[in-house]
Amino acid sequence: MLRRREEEDPRKTLKEGREVTACGVKFLQSLKKSCNKEVDTYASCIDCGSSKLYISKCRPEQRYLDQCVEDNLNIERPPLGYFSKIHVHESSHPPPAPIFRDYKKEADEILHSLPDDRKMRKDYRRFNDWRISAFEN
Amino acid sequence: MSKGPQYQQDMPPPGGYRKFNWERTVLWRPGIIIPGLVGCAVFGIYQAYYQKRHRQTEKFEDRDILNAMEPFIAAERDREWLRLLKKNREIENELMKDVPGWKTGTWFGEPVYYTLGEKWWDPAQLEVFAHSPRKSQMDEMLFHHHSEYSAPKFYDKWIPDFIGRYIW
């Protein structure tokens, strides 16, 4: 889902985004149903332990929570560094095809279709790529 | 070499000085101070190493958690962003419905960016805040996180408003 977003625009990934959030919400709801007490102690430990929300201060509570989650939901905690490694996913969509536009052709088409006595705009200027100007970049 | 002028020099007594009586110092003698200093230095080196490792692990874990959260946060952010842009679009529709030749999102029918075609491009800050009050724009630009206590302090009631709104 993230990969898709890197390549295209956000409007196309709205559906996947909704699925992602729904999945997250479902997980949190299942947590609340099964491990509420451990989650509360862990969260308040992190919240009230320091202003910088250090996690290393709350290792015992974390162990309790992991044990509870393993027992109830059968989800193992990913080892430290799992999300910092590179994971390659196979996706069901093909990668988006790059679009190459021929600007000269398009410009020529438009120019040819104009009437012969067309008037140039007063503020037109040919694009001089090589020109350095003090006020424009 | 001829002998120079004769001087009376202050030399140690014949037989040398007597040995220093370390017994009169309770504890401090070379055999204790030097190992003590070396031990402190070694301990300090170890401590620095382990503390750095702990700090690094802490930061690594925080970054790890951020990486794991990224899809959720990005999805929510995208939804909110598109909602705001849609609100802007509706306001523009509402405002310009009587102007002839106007298509929203373009300049009288001409697209704003020529080379973009069908691609998505985020609008500029000016366009995004075009229909918002100035306060929201300044809030967005001047916002920053505080690492310390960031609620009002005792002197905030004496700072005039035209300065105070830019400080916190």
Tab-separated table of C-alpha atoms in Angstrom, chain A residues 2 5 9-11 13-14 17-18 20-21 23-24 51-56 59 62 77 79-84 101 103 106-107 110 121, chain B residues 54 57-58 60-65 67-68 70-72 74-79 81-82 110 114-122 147-148:
chain	number	residue	atom	x	y	z
A	2	LEU	CA	2.821	2.306	0.852
A	5	ARG	CA	1.527	5.628	-2.891
A	9	ASP	CA	-1.274	9.802	-6.437
A	10	PRO	CA	-3.184	9.579	-3.141
A	11	ARG	CA	-6.598	9.420	-4.745
A	13	THR	CA	-4.805	4.490	-2.802
A	14	LEU	CA	-7.800	5.578	-0.760
A	17	GLY	CA	-5.789	3.136	3.045
A	18	ARG	CA	-9.220	2.348	4.387
A	20	VAL	CA	-5.179	-0.570	6.422
A	21	THR	CA	-6.953	1.556	8.996
A	23	CYS	CA	-7.124	-3.726	10.036
A	24	GLY	CA	-5.392	-1.560	12.614
A	51	SER	CA	8.477	13.518	29.141
A	52	LYS	CA	10.251	11.924	26.220
A	53	LEU	CA	8.142	8.743	26.343
A	54	TYR	CA	11.097	6.427	26.799
A	55	ILE	CA	10.251	2.825	26.155
A	56	SER	CA	13.352	1.385	27.775
A	59	ARG	CA	10.501	-3.283	29.800
A	62	GLN	CA	6.244	-4.776	27.888
A	77	ARG	CA	6.135	-9.525	18.676
A	79	PRO	CA	12.064	-8.740	16.783
A	80	LEU	CA	13.724	-5.357	17.177
A	81	GLY	CA	14.776	-4.128	13.790
A	82	TYR	CA	12.165	-6.015	11.812
A	83	PHE	CA	10.634	-2.834	10.470
A	84	SER	CA	13.984	-1.277	9.695
A	101	ARG	CA	4.753	13.026	-23.673
A	103	TYR	CA	5.619	18.251	-26.141
A	106	GLU	CA	1.472	18.647	-29.096
A	107	ALA	CA	2.597	22.230	-29.513
A	110	ILE	CA	-2.107	23.261	-31.580
A	121	ARG	CA	-0.225	37.843	-26.823
B	54	HIS	CA	21.626	2.077	25.177
B	57	THR	CA	19.069	1.209	20.848
B	58	GLU	CA	16.493	3.605	22.200
B	60	PHE	CA	16.601	2.694	16.886
B	61	GLU	CA	13.535	1.323	18.586
B	62	ASP	CA	11.727	4.634	18.229
B	63	ARG	CA	12.540	4.724	14.534
B	64	ASP	CA	11.434	1.126	14.189
B	65	ILE	CA	8.086	1.928	15.726
B	67	ASN	CA	8.411	2.706	10.430
B	68	ALA	CA	5.786	0.234	11.569
B	70	GLU	CA	3.900	4.632	8.714
B	71	PRO	CA	1.123	3.052	6.616
B	72	PHE	CA	-1.545	3.904	9.168
B	74	ALA	CA	0.067	7.995	5.915
B	75	ALA	CA	-3.417	6.688	5.155
B	76	GLU	CA	-4.991	8.991	7.698
B	77	ARG	CA	-2.926	11.928	6.506
B	78	ASP	CA	-3.914	11.334	2.903
B	79	ARG	CA	-7.567	11.172	3.782
B	81	TRP	CA	-5.431	16.143	2.988
B	82	LEU	CA	-7.892	15.146	0.314
B	110	GLU	CA	-6.249	26.285	-19.102
B	114	TYR	CA	1.471	22.243	-18.645
B	115	THR	CA	3.667	19.193	-18.330
B	116	LEU	CA	1.642	17.425	-15.705
B	117	GLY	CA	-1.229	16.016	-17.722
B	118	GLU	CA	-3.148	13.528	-15.619
B	119	LYS	CA	-0.592	13.293	-12.840
B	120	TRP	CA	-1.285	14.379	-9.297
B	121	TRP	CA	0.568	17.337	-7.862
B	122	ASP	CA	0.060	18.821	-4.405
B	147	SER	CA	10.931	19.249	24.029
B	148	GLU	CA	10.250	20.754	27.432
